[in-house]
Coordinates of N, CA and C in Angstrom, one line a residue:
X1423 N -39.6 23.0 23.8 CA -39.2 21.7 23.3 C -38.0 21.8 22.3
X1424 N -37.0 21.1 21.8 CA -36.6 20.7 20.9 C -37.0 20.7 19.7
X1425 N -36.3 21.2 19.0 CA -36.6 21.0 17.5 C -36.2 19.3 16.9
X1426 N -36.4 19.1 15.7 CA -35.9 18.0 15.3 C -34.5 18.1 14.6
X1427 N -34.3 19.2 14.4 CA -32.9 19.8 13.8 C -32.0 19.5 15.1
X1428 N -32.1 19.9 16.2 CA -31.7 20.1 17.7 C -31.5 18.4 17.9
X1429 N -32.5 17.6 17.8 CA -32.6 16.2 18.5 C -31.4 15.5 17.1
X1430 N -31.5 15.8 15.8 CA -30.4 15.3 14.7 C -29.3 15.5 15.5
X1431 N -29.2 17.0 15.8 CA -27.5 16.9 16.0 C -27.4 16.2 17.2
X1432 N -28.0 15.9 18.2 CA -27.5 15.7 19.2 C -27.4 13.8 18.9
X1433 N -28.5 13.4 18.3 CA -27.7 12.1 17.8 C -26.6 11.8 17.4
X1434 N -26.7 12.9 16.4 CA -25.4 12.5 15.4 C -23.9 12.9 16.5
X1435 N -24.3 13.4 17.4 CA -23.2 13.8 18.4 C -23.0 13.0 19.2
X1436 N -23.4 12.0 19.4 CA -23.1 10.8 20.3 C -22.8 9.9 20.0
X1437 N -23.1 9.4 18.6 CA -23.0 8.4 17.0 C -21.2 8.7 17.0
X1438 N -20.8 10.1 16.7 CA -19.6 10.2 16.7 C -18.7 10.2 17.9
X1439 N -18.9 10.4 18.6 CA -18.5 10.1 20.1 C -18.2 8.8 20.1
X1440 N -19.5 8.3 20.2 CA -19.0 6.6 20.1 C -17.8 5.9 19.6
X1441 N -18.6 6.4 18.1 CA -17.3 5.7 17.0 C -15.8 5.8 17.7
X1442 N -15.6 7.4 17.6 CA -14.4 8.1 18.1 C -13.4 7.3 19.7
X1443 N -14.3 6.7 20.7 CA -14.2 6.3 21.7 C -13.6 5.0 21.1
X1444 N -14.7 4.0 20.5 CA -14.1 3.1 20.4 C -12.6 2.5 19.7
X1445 N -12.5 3.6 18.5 CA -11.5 3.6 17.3 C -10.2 4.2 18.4
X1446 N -10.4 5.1 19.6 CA -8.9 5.7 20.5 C -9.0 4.7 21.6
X1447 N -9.9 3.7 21.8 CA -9.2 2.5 23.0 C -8.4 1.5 21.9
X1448 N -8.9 1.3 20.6 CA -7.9 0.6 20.0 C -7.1 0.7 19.5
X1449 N -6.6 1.8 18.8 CA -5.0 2.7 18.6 C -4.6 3.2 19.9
X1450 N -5.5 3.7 20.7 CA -4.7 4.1 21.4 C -3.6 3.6 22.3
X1451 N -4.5 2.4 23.1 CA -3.5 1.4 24.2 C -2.7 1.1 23.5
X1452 N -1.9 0.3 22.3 CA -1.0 0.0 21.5 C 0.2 1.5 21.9
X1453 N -0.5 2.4 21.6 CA 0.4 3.5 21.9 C 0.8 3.9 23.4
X1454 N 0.2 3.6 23.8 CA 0.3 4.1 25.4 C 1.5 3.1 25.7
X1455 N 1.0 2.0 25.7 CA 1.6 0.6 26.0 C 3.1 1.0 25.9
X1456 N 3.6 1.7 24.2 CA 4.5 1.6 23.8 C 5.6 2.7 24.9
X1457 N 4.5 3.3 25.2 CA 5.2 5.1 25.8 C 5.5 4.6 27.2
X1458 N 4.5 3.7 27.7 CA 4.9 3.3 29.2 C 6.1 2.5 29.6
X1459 N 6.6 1.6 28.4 CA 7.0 0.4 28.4 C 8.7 0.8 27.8
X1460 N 8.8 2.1 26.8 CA 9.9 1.7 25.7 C 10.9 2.5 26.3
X1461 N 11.8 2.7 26.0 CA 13.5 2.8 27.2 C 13.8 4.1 25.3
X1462 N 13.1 3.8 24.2 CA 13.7 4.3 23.5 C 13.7 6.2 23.0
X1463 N 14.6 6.9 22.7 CA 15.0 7.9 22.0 C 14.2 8.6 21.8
X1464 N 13.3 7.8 21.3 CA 11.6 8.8 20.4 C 10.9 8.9 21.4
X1465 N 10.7 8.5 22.4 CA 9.6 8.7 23.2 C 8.9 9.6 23.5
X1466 N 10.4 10.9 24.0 CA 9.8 12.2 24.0 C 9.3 12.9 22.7
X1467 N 9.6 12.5 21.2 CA 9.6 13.1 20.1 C 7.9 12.4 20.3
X1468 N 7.3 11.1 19.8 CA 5.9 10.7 20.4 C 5.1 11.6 21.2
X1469 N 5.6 11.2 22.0 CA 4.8 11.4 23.4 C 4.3 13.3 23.1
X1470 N 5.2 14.1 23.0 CA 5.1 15.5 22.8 C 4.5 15.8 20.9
X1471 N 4.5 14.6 20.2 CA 3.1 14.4 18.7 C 1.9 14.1 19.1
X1472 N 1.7 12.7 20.1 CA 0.4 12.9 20.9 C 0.1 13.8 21.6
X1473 N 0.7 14.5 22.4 CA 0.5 15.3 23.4 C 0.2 16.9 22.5
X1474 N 0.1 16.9 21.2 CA -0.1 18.5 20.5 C -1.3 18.6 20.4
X1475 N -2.3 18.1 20.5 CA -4.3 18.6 20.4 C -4.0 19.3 21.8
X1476 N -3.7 18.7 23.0 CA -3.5 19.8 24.1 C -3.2 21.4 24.7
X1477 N -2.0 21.6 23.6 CA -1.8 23.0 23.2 C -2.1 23.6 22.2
X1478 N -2.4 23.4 21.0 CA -3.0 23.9 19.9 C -4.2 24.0 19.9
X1479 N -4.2 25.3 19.2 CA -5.7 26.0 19.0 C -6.1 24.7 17.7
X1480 N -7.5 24.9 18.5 CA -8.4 23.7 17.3 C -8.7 24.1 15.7
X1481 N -8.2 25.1 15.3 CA -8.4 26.1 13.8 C -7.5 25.2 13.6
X1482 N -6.4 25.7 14.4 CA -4.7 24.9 13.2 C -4.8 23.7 13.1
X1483 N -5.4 22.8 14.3 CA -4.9 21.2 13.9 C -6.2 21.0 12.9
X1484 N -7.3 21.9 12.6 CA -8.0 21.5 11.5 C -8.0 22.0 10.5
X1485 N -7.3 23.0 10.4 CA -6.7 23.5 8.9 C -5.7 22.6 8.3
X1486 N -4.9 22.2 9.1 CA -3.6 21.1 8.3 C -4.0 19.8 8.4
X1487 N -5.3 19.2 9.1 CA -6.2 18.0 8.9 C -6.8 18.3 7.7
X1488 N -7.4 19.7 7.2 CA -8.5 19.8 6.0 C -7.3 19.8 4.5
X1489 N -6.3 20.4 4.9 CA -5.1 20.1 3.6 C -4.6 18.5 3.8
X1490 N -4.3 18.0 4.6 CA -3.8 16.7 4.4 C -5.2 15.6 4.3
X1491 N -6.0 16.1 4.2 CA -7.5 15.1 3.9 C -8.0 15.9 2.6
X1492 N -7.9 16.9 2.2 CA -7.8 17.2 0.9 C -7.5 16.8 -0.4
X1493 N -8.0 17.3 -2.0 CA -7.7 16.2 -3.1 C -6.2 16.1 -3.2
X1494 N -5.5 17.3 -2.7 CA -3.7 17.1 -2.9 C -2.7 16.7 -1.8
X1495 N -3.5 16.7 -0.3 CA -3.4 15.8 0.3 C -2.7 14.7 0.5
X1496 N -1.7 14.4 1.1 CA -1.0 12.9 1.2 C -2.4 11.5 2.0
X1497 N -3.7 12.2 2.6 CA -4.3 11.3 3.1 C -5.8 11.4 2.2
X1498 N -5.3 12.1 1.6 CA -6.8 12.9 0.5 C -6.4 11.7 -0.7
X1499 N -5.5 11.9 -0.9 CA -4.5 11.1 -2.5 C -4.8 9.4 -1.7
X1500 N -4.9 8.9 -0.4 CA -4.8 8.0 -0.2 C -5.9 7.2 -0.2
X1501 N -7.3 8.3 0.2 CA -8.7 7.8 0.5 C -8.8 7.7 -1.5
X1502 N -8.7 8.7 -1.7 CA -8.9 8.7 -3.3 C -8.6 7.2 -4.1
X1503 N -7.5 7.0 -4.2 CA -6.9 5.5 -4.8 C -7.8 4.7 -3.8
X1504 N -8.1 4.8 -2.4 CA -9.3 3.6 -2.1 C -10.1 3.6 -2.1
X1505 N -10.6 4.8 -3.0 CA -12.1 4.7 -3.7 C -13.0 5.0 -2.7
X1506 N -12.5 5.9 -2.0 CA -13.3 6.3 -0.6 C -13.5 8.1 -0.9
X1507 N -13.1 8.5 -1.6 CA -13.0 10.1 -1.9 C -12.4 10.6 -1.1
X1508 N -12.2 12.2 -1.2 CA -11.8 12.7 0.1 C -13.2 13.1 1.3
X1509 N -12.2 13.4 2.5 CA -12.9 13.3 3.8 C -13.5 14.4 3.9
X1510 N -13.1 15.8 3.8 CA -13.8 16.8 4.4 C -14.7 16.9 3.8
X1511 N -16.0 17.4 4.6 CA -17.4 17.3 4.9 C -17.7 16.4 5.1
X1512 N -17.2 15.2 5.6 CA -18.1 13.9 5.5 C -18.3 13.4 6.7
X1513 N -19.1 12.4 7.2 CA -19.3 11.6 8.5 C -17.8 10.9 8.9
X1514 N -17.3 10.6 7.9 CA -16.1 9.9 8.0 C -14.9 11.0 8.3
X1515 N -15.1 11.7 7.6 CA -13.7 13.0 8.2 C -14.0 13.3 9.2
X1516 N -15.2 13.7 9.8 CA -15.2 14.2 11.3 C -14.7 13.2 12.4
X1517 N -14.5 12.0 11.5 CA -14.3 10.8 12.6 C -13.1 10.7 12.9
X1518 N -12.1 11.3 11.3 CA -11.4 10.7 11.8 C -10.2 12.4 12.2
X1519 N -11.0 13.5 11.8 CA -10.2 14.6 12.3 C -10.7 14.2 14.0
X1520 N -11.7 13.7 14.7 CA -12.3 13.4 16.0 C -10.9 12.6 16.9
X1521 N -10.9 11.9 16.2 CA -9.7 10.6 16.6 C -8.2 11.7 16.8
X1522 N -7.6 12.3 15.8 CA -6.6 12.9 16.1 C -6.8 13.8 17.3
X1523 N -8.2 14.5 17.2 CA -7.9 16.0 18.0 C -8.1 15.4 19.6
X1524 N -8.2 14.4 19.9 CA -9.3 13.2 21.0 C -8.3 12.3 21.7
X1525 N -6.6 12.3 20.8 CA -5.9 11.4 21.0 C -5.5 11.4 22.7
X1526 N -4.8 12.4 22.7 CA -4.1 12.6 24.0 C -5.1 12.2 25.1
X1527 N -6.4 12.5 25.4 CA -7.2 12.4 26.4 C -7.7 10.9 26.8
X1528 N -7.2 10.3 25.8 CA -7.2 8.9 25.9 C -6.1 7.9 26.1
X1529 N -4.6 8.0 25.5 CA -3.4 7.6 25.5 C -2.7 7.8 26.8
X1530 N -3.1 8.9 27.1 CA -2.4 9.9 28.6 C -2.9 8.5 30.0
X1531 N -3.9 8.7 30.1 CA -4.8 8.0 31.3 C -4.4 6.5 31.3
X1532 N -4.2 5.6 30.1 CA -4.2 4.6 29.7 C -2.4 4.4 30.0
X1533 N -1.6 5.0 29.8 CA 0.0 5.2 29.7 C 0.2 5.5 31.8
X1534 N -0.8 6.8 31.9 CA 0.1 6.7 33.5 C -0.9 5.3 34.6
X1535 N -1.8 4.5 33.9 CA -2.3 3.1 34.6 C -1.1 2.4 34.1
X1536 N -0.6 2.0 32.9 CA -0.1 0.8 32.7 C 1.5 1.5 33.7
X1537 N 2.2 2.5 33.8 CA 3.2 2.5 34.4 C 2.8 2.6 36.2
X1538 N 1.4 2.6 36.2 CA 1.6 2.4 37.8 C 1.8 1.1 38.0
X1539 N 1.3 0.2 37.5 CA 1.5 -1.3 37.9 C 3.3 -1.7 38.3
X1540 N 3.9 -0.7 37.0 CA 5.5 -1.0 37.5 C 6.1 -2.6 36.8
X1541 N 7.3 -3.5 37.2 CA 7.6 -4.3 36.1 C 7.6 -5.5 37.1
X1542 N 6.8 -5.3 38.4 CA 6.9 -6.8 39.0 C 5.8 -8.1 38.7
X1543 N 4.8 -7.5 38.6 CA 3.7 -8.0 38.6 C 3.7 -8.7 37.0
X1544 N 4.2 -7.9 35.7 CA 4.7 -8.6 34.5 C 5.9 -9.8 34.9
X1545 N 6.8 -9.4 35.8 CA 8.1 -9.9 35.7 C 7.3 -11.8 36.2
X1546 N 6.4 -11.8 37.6 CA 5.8 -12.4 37.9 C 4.9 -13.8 37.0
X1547 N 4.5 -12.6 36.3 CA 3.8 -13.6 35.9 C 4.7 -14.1 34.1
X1548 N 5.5 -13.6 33.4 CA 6.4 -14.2 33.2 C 7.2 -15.4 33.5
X1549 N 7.5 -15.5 34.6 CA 7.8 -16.7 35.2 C 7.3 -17.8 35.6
X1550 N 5.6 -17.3 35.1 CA 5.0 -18.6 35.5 C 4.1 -19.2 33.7
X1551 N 5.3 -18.7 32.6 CA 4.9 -18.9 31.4 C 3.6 -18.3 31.1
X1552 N 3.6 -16.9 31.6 CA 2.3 -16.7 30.5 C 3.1 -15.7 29.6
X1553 N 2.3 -16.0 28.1 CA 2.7 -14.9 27.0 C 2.4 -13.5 26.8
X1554 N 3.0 -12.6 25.9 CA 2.7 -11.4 26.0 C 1.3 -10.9 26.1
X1555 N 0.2 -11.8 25.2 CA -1.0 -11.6 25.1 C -1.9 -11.7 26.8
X1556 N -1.1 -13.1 27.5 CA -1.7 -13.3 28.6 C -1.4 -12.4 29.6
X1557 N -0.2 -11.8 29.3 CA 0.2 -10.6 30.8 C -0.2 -9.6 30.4
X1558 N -0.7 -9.1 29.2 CA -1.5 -8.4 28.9 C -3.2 -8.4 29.5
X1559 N -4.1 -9.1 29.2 CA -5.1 -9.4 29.4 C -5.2 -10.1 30.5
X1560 N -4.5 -10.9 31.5 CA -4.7 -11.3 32.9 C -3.9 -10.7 34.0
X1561 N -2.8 -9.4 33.3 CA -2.3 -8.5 34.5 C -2.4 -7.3 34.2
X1562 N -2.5 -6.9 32.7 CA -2.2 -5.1 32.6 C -3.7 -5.0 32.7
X1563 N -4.6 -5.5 31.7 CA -6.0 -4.8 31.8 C -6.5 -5.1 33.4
X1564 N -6.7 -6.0 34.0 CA -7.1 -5.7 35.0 C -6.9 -4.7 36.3
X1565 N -5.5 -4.3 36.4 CA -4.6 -3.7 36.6 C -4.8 -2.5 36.6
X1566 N -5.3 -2.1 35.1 CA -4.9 -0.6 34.4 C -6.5 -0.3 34.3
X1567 N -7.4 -1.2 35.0 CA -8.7 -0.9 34.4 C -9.4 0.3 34.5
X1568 N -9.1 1.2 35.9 CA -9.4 2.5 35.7 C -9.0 3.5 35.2
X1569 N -8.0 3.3 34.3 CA -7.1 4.2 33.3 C -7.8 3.8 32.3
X1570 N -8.4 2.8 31.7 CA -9.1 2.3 30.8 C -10.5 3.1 30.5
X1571 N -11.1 3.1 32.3 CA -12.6 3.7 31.8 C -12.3 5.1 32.1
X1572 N -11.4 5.9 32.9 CA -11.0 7.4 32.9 C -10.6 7.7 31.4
X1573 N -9.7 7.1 30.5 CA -9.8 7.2 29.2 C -11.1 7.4 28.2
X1574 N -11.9 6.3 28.3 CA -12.8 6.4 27.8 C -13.8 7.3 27.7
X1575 N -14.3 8.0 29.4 CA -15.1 8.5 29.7 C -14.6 10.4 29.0
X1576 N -12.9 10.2 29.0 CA -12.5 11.1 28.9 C -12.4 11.7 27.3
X1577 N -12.4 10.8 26.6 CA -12.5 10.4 25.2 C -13.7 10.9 24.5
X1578 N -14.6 10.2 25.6 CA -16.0 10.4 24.8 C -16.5 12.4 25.2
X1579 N -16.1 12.6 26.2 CA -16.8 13.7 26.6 C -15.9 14.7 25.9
X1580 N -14.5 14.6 25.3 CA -14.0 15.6 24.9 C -14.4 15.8 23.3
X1581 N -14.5 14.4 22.8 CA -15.6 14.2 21.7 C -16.7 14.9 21.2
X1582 N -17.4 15.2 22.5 CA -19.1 15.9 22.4 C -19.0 17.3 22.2
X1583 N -17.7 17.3 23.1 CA -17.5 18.8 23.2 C -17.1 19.6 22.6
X1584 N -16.3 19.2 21.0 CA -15.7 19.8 20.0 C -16.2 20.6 19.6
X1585 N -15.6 22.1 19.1 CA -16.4 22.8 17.9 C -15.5 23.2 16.9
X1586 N -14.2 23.8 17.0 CA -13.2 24.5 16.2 C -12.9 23.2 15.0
X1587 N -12.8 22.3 15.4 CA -11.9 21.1 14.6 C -12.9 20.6 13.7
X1588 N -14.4 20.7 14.8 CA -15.2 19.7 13.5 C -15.8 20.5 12.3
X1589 N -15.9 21.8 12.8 CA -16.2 23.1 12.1 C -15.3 23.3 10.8
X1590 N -14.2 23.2 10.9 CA -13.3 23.2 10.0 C -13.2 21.8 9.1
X1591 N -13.3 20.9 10.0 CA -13.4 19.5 8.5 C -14.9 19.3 7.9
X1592 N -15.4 18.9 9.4 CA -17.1 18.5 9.0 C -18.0 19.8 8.1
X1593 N -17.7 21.1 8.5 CA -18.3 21.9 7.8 C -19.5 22.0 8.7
X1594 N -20.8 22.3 8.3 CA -22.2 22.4 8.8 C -23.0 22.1 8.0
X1595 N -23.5 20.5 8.0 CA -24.6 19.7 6.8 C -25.3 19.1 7.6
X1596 N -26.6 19.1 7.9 CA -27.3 19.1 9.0 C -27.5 17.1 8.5
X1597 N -27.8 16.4 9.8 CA -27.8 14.9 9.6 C -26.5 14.3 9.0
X1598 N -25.6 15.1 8.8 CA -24.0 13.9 8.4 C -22.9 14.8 9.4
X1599 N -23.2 16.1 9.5 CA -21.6 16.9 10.4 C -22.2 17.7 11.1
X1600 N -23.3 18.0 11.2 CA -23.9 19.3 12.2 C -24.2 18.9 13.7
X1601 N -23.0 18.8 14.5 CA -23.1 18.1 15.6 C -23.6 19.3 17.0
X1602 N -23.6 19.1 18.2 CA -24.5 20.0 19.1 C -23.3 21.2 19.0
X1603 N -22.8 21.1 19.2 CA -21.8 22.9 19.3 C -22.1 23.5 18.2
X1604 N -22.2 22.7 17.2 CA -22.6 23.4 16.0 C -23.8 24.0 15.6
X1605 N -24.7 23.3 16.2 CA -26.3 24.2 16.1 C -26.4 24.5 17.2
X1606 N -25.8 24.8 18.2 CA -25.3 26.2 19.2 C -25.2 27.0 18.6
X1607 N -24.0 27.3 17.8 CA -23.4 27.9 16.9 C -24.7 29.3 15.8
X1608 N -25.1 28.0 15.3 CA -25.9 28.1 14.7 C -27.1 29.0 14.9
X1609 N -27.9 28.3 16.1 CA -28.7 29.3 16.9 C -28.6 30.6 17.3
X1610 N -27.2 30.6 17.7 CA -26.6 32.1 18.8 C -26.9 33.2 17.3
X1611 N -26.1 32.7 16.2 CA -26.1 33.6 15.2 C -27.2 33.7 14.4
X1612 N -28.5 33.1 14.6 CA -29.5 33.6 14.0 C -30.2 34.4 15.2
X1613 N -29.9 34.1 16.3 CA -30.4 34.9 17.5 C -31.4 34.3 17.8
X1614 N -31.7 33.1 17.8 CA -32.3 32.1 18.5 C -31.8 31.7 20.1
X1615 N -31.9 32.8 20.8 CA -31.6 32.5 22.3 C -32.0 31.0 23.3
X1616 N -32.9 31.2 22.7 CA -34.4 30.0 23.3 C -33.4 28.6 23.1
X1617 N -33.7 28.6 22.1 CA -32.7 27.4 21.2 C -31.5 27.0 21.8
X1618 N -30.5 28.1 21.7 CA -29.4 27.6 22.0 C -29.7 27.3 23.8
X1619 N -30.4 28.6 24.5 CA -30.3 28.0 25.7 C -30.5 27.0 26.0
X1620 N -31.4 26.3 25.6 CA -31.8 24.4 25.7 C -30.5 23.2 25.3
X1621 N -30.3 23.7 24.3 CA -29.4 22.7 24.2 C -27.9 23.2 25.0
X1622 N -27.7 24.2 25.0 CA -26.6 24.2 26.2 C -26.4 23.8 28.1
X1623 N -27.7 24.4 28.1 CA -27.8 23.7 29.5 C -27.8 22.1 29.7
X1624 N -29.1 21.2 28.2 CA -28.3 19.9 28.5 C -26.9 19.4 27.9
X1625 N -26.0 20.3 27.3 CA -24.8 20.0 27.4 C -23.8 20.3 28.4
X1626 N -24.3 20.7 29.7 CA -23.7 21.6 31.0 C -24.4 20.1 31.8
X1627 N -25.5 20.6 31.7 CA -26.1 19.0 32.5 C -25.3 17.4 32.6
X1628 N -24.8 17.1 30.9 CA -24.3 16.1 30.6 C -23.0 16.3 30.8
X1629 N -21.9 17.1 30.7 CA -21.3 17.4 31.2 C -20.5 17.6 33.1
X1630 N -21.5 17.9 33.4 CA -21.7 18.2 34.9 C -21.7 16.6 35.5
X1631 N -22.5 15.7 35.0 CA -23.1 14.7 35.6 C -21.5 13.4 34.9
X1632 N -21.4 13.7 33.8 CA -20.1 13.0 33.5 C -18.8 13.4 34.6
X1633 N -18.5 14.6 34.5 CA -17.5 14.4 35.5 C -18.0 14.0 37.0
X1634 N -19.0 14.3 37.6 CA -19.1 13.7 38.4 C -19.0 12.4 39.0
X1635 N -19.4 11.6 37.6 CA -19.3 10.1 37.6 C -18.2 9.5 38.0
X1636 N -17.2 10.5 36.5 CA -16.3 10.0 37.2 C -14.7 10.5 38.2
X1637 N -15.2 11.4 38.7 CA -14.7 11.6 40.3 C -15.2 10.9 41.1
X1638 N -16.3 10.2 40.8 CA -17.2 9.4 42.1 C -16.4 8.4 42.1
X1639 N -15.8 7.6 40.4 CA -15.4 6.5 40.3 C -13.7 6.2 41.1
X1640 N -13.2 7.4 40.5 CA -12.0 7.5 41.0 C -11.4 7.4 42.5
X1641 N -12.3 8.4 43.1 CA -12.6 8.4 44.5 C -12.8 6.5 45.3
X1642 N -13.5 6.3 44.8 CA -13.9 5.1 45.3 C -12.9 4.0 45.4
X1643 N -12.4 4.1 43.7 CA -11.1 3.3 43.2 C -10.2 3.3 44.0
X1644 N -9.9 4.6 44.8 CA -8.6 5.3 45.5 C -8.9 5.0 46.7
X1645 N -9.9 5.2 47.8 CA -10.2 3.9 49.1 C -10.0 2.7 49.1
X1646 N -10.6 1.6 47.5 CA -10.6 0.5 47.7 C -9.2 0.6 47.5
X1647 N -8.3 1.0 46.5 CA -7.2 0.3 46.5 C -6.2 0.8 48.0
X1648 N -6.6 1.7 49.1 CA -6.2 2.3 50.4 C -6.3 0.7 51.1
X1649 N -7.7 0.4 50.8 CA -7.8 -1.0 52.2 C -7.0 -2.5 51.6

């Protein structure tokens, strides 16, 4: 069975997942939107700043997250004056080191739906007076909807799966940052085999059965939109 230490983290690992999911569908599409849509200069300079959790080892992006969330910190100095303290070790820092290291896997999926639609179907409905907000919400989201939930699904799962980045901000405080990789972690080095074995297999399990979902989804998507 599970320990209760074991069933903590795995709460708290899906508490943050969550948060993390929902905080990158709403920064994120704004960004995507912009990357799909803009003719301008920066794009590549963006697009290759989102696109760095991809290639970097997860120590660095959370060593220069744990100094810039730090007391000397430019985001440390900011939480500080808003009476928030600083982040590292907190429920909140893991959220929001989560969000940076999480970006790309969400922004990406979201950016290549909105440029499949292409500029007729906007141009369209343009002409029949609807506003930015309406050709948004009555042609891109529906449109872009499986870039929406491949984001999401993709968001959340890469979320669960962290250890380098949260290890580094979150630290290991059992019930606020000790999430499942981490009492993996944990287990292997006390030599608790038993332990870790259980909760790795239901992270292979959950894992396993997520991407299946959504290949099932995709798949399906990719017929219906054939007929």
């Amino acid at each position: 069975m599970l320990s209760a230490s074991d069933l903590e983290a795995i709460w708290l690992t899906f508490k943050v997942a969550t948060t993390v999911t929902v905080i990158l569908l709403l920064i994120g599409t704004p960004i995507a939107w912009w990357l799909a849509r803009t003719r301008s200069r920066l794009k590549g300079p963006i697009s290759a700043i989102v696109a760095l959790p991809l290639v970097l080892p997860p120590t660095v992006l959370g060593f220069y997250l744990l100094i810039a969330m730090g007391p000397n910190g430019f985001i440390g100095q900011l939480t500080q004056e808003l009476g928030i303290g600083t982040l590292p070790f907190t429920f909140l820092g893991l959220i929001v080191a989560s969000v940076f290291y999480s970006l790309p896997f969400v922004v990406q999926p979201i950016q290549n739906a909105i440029e499949a639609i292409g500029e007729r179907p906007l141009e369209v409905a343009a002409t029949l007076r609807a506003g930015s907000l309406d050709r948004f919400f009555t042609v891109v989201l529906p449109l872009a909807k499986p870039g929406f939930i491949t984001a999401a699904i993709l968001g959340f799962t890469h979320t669960v799966g962290e250890f380098g980045v949260v290890l580094m901000i979150g630290g290991n405080i059992p019930g606020q940052t000790r999430v499942v990789s981490v009492q993996i972690y944990d287990h292997v080095e006390a030599l608790e085999y038993d332990q870790a074995h259980k909760l790795a297999a239901i992270m292979i399990i959950f894992s396993f059965l997520v991407l299946l979902s959504l290949y099932t989804f995709q798949r399906k998507n990719t017929l219906w939109g054939a007929k």
